[in-house]
Amino acid sequence: WLKSSWPTAFFPRGRVFVAMRVSLLAAAVLLGAEAGKKKSTKGGSKSCAHTGFYSKKIVPLCEAHFPDDASKHLWLVQFYHTGIQKVYDQREEYEKFARNSGDAKVGAVDCAQNVEFCAKQGIREAPTTRAISRGRVRDFAGEHTFEHFEAFAAESAKRFKEMEEALKCNEKGLFSDALKDATVPLCTKSFPPPLEPVPWVVGFYETGDHNKDKTIRKTLNRVAEKYGNLPPKKIEASSKKPLKMRVGAVDCTKQTDCESLGITTFPTIRFYRSGAEPTTFDSFVDKDELKQWADAQLKSIPEETPPPVELKADMSEDEQKAKQAEAQEASEGEAGEDAGRDAGDAGEKTKEAKSTKSEASCFTKGTEMDPLNLEGQARSDEADAASCQKRCAETAGCGGVSFWGKKPGGAAGRGPL
């Protein structure tokens, strides 16, 4: 076994480690060096002004730091304005949700500080709250209360998961490289894909001709990247382009029901959008011509979003100052409460650590049992060495345990009886 750290053993029997392989030591040194490297903190939430209106439980967001198509988390984002009374009325409810948000990330954009960005986002009133995940967006419509925020987050997580499931396809065809292919493989059984919030360009093809296969893959991937799509597993992927359109492909070589979708010749490329019949690209598969055609299709979509507006305050400057002072004082109070809770948690952990140290005084580092496994027993994953000892005490014939601790941030430790 490759052991993740020094073994810890519980006597009576055992033998002491006196040496270790140089290769493992070298690996450990390299790992330590990598761990010591600090990741760049350029950008991130520090790019956005923290006005003090909300506590630090709520991430300050702006155009420089905002959930994009590569973000895997569910975000609840509120666009607010410190000159509007409704924002103050619901502030504590949003704070309460942030403290109890579970796996969801919670952020906020100050539209008084980010006028142009809020206009780009189509914000016409404050507060406006949205759920965002992997480029998909849902607008909150309800009372601004903790219960409604909580229900909205749960429903959004469910909807987004359903959308992800609809895009899962085992017939990947030419687009099987998740590090290079920005085009999404699609299956006929779950067609069409979700057409909100952006439309799709979808290519239908059959494989077999090497040159044609190479052309269709290259062309669709280039078009996908132009409109803000990224390969799903591209390391540190972050598109600088907004997602305007998704690009997918259906391999009709094995999926023989493409004809039921009206596809009779290959390759065929179509444009799909919500509330309209698909349109077909009627030229050769050329990336420049395809881009021009796709641009024309996007421009043909009726403009449903009203022109952007700048949010206006509905409070006097004196009222704003007084309300902002109250909000900042509340934020500082909430920060103090959080610090108190953290200190209490730390105290409890210290007590637990002392208790564990006392209980584990009969363990010795650098030692393992020999033989490792008790007959008829296999190793198990345990939280700590004391848990291994407990298992030993409950197992007939057990004379000791060996426990290998976890790597930092890794899975539970492992140990045989």
CSV table of N, CA and C in Angstrom, one decimal, residues 272-328:
chain,number,residue,atom,x,y,z
A,272,TYR,N,-32.1,26.2,-33.2
A,272,TYR,CA,-33.2,25.9,-32.4
A,272,TYR,C,-33.3,27.1,-31.3
A,273,ARG,N,-34.5,27.6,-31.2
A,273,ARG,CA,-34.8,28.6,-30.1
A,273,ARG,C,-36.2,28.4,-29.6
A,274,SER,N,-36.4,28.9,-28.4
A,274,SER,CA,-37.7,28.7,-27.7
A,274,SER,C,-38.8,29.4,-28.5
A,275,GLY,N,-39.9,28.7,-28.7
A,275,GLY,CA,-41.1,29.3,-29.3
A,275,GLY,C,-41.1,29.5,-30.8
A,276,ALA,N,-40.2,28.8,-31.5
A,276,ALA,CA,-40.1,28.9,-32.9
A,276,ALA,C,-39.7,27.6,-33.6
A,277,GLU,N,-40.0,27.4,-34.8
A,277,GLU,CA,-39.6,26.2,-35.6
A,277,GLU,C,-38.1,26.3,-35.9
A,278,PRO,N,-37.4,25.2,-35.9
A,278,PRO,CA,-36.0,25.2,-36.3
A,278,PRO,C,-35.8,25.7,-37.7
A,279,THR,N,-34.6,26.3,-37.9
A,279,THR,CA,-34.2,26.7,-39.3
A,279,THR,C,-33.0,26.0,-39.6
A,280,THR,N,-32.8,25.7,-40.9
A,280,THR,CA,-31.7,24.9,-41.4
A,280,THR,C,-30.6,25.7,-42.2
A,281,PHE,N,-29.4,25.4,-41.9
A,281,PHE,CA,-28.3,26.0,-42.6
A,281,PHE,C,-28.1,25.3,-43.9
A,282,ASP,N,-28.2,26.0,-45.1
A,282,ASP,CA,-28.3,25.4,-46.4
A,282,ASP,C,-27.0,25.7,-47.2
A,283,SER,N,-25.9,25.6,-46.6
A,283,SER,CA,-24.6,25.8,-47.3
A,283,SER,C,-23.6,24.8,-46.9
A,284,PHE,N,-22.4,24.8,-47.5
A,284,PHE,CA,-21.4,23.9,-47.1
A,284,PHE,C,-20.9,24.2,-45.7
A,285,VAL,N,-20.4,23.1,-45.0
A,285,VAL,CA,-19.9,23.3,-43.6
A,285,VAL,C,-18.6,24.0,-43.6
A,286,ASP,N,-18.7,25.3,-43.5
A,286,ASP,CA,-17.5,26.2,-43.5
A,286,ASP,C,-17.7,27.1,-42.3
A,287,LYS,N,-16.7,27.3,-41.5
A,287,LYS,CA,-16.8,28.0,-40.2
A,287,LYS,C,-17.2,29.4,-40.4
A,288,ASP,N,-16.7,30.1,-41.4
A,288,ASP,CA,-17.0,31.5,-41.6
A,288,ASP,C,-18.5,31.7,-42.0
A,289,GLU,N,-18.9,30.8,-43.0
A,289,GLU,CA,-20.3,30.9,-43.4
A,289,GLU,C,-21.3,30.5,-42.3
A,290,LEU,N,-20.9,29.5,-41.5
A,290,LEU,CA,-21.7,29.1,-40.4
A,290,LEU,C,-21.8,30.2,-39.4
A,291,LYS,N,-20.8,30.9,-39.1
A,291,LYS,CA,-20.8,32.0,-38.1
A,291,LYS,C,-21.7,33.1,-38.6
A,292,GLN,N,-21.6,33.4,-39.9
A,292,GLN,CA,-22.5,34.5,-40.4
A,292,GLN,C,-23.9,34.1,-40.3
A,293,TRP,N,-24.2,32.9,-40.7
A,293,TRP,CA,-25.6,32.4,-40.6
A,293,TRP,C,-26.1,32.4,-39.1
A,294,ALA,N,-25.2,31.9,-38.2
A,294,ALA,CA,-25.6,31.9,-36.8
A,294,ALA,C,-25.9,33.3,-36.3
A,295,ASP,N,-25.0,34.3,-36.7
A,295,ASP,CA,-25.2,35.7,-36.3
A,295,ASP,C,-26.6,36.2,-36.8
A,296,ALA,N,-26.9,35.8,-38.0
A,296,ALA,CA,-28.2,36.3,-38.6
A,296,ALA,C,-29.4,35.7,-37.8
A,297,GLN,N,-29.2,34.4,-37.4
A,297,GLN,CA,-30.3,33.8,-36.6
A,297,GLN,C,-30.5,34.5,-35.3
A,298,LEU,N,-29.4,34.8,-34.6
A,298,LEU,CA,-29.5,35.5,-33.4
A,298,LEU,C,-30.2,36.9,-33.5
A,299,LYS,N,-29.8,37.6,-34.6
A,299,LYS,CA,-30.4,38.9,-34.8
A,299,LYS,C,-31.9,38.8,-35.2
A,300,SER,N,-32.3,37.7,-35.7
A,300,SER,CA,-33.7,37.5,-36.1
A,300,SER,C,-34.7,37.3,-34.9
A,301,ILE,N,-34.1,37.0,-33.7
A,301,ILE,CA,-34.9,36.8,-32.5
A,301,ILE,C,-35.5,38.1,-32.0
A,302,PRO,N,-36.8,38.1,-31.9
A,302,PRO,CA,-37.5,39.4,-31.4
A,302,PRO,C,-36.9,39.9,-30.1
A,303,GLU,N,-36.7,41.2,-30.0
A,303,GLU,CA,-36.2,41.8,-28.8
A,303,GLU,C,-37.3,41.9,-27.8
A,304,GLU,N,-37.2,41.0,-26.7
A,304,GLU,CA,-38.3,40.9,-25.7
A,304,GLU,C,-37.9,41.7,-24.5
A,305,THR,N,-36.6,41.9,-24.3
A,305,THR,CA,-36.1,42.7,-23.1
A,305,THR,C,-36.2,44.1,-23.4
A,306,PRO,N,-36.9,44.9,-22.5
A,306,PRO,CA,-36.9,46.3,-22.7
A,306,PRO,C,-35.6,47.0,-22.5
A,307,PRO,N,-35.4,48.1,-23.0
A,307,PRO,CA,-34.0,48.8,-22.9
A,307,PRO,C,-33.6,49.0,-21.5
A,308,PRO,N,-32.3,48.9,-21.2
A,308,PRO,CA,-31.8,49.1,-19.8
A,308,PRO,C,-32.2,50.4,-19.2
A,309,VAL,N,-32.3,50.4,-17.9
A,309,VAL,CA,-32.6,51.6,-17.2
A,309,VAL,C,-31.6,51.7,-16.0
A,310,GLU,N,-31.4,53.0,-15.6
A,310,GLU,CA,-30.6,53.2,-14.4
A,310,GLU,C,-31.5,53.3,-13.2
A,311,LEU,N,-31.3,52.5,-12.2
A,311,LEU,CA,-32.1,52.5,-11.0
A,311,LEU,C,-32.0,53.8,-10.3
A,312,LYS,N,-33.2,54.3,-9.8
A,312,LYS,CA,-33.3,55.6,-9.1
A,312,LYS,C,-33.6,55.4,-7.7
A,313,ALA,N,-33.0,56.2,-6.8
A,313,ALA,CA,-33.3,56.1,-5.4
A,313,ALA,C,-34.6,56.7,-5.1
A,314,ASP,N,-35.3,56.1,-4.1
A,314,ASP,CA,-36.6,56.6,-3.7
A,314,ASP,C,-36.6,57.2,-2.3
A,315,MET,N,-35.3,57.4,-1.8
A,315,MET,CA,-35.1,58.0,-0.5
A,315,MET,C,-34.2,59.2,-0.6
A,316,SER,N,-34.4,60.2,0.3
A,316,SER,CA,-33.5,61.3,0.3
A,316,SER,C,-32.1,60.9,0.8
A,317,GLU,N,-31.1,61.8,0.5
A,317,GLU,CA,-29.7,61.5,0.9
A,317,GLU,C,-29.6,61.3,2.4
A,318,ASP,N,-30.3,62.1,3.2
A,318,ASP,CA,-30.2,62.0,4.6
A,318,ASP,C,-30.8,60.7,5.1
A,319,GLU,N,-31.9,60.2,4.4
A,319,GLU,CA,-32.5,58.9,4.8
A,319,GLU,C,-31.5,57.8,4.4
A,320,GLN,N,-30.9,57.9,3.2
A,320,GLN,CA,-30.0,56.9,2.8
A,320,GLN,C,-28.8,56.8,3.8
A,321,LYS,N,-28.2,57.9,4.2
A,321,LYS,CA,-27.1,57.9,5.1
A,321,LYS,C,-27.5,57.2,6.4
A,322,ALA,N,-28.7,57.6,6.9
A,322,ALA,CA,-29.1,57.0,8.2
A,322,ALA,C,-29.3,55.5,8.0
A,323,LYS,N,-30.0,55.1,6.9
A,323,LYS,CA,-30.2,53.6,6.7
A,323,LYS,C,-28.9,52.9,6.5
A,324,GLN,N,-28.0,53.5,5.7
A,324,GLN,CA,-26.7,52.8,5.5
A,324,GLN,C,-25.9,52.6,6.8
A,325,ALA,N,-26.0,53.6,7.6
A,325,ALA,CA,-25.3,53.5,8.9
A,325,ALA,C,-25.9,52.3,9.8
A,326,GLU,N,-27.2,52.2,9.7
A,326,GLU,CA,-27.9,51.1,10.4
A,326,GLU,C,-27.5,49.8,9.9
A,327,ALA,N,-27.5,49.7,8.5
A,327,ALA,CA,-27.1,48.5,7.9
A,327,ALA,C,-25.7,48.1,8.2
A,328,GLN,N,-24.8,49.1,8.2
A,328,GLN,CA,-23.4,48.7,8.5
A,328,GLN,C,-23.2,48.3,9.9
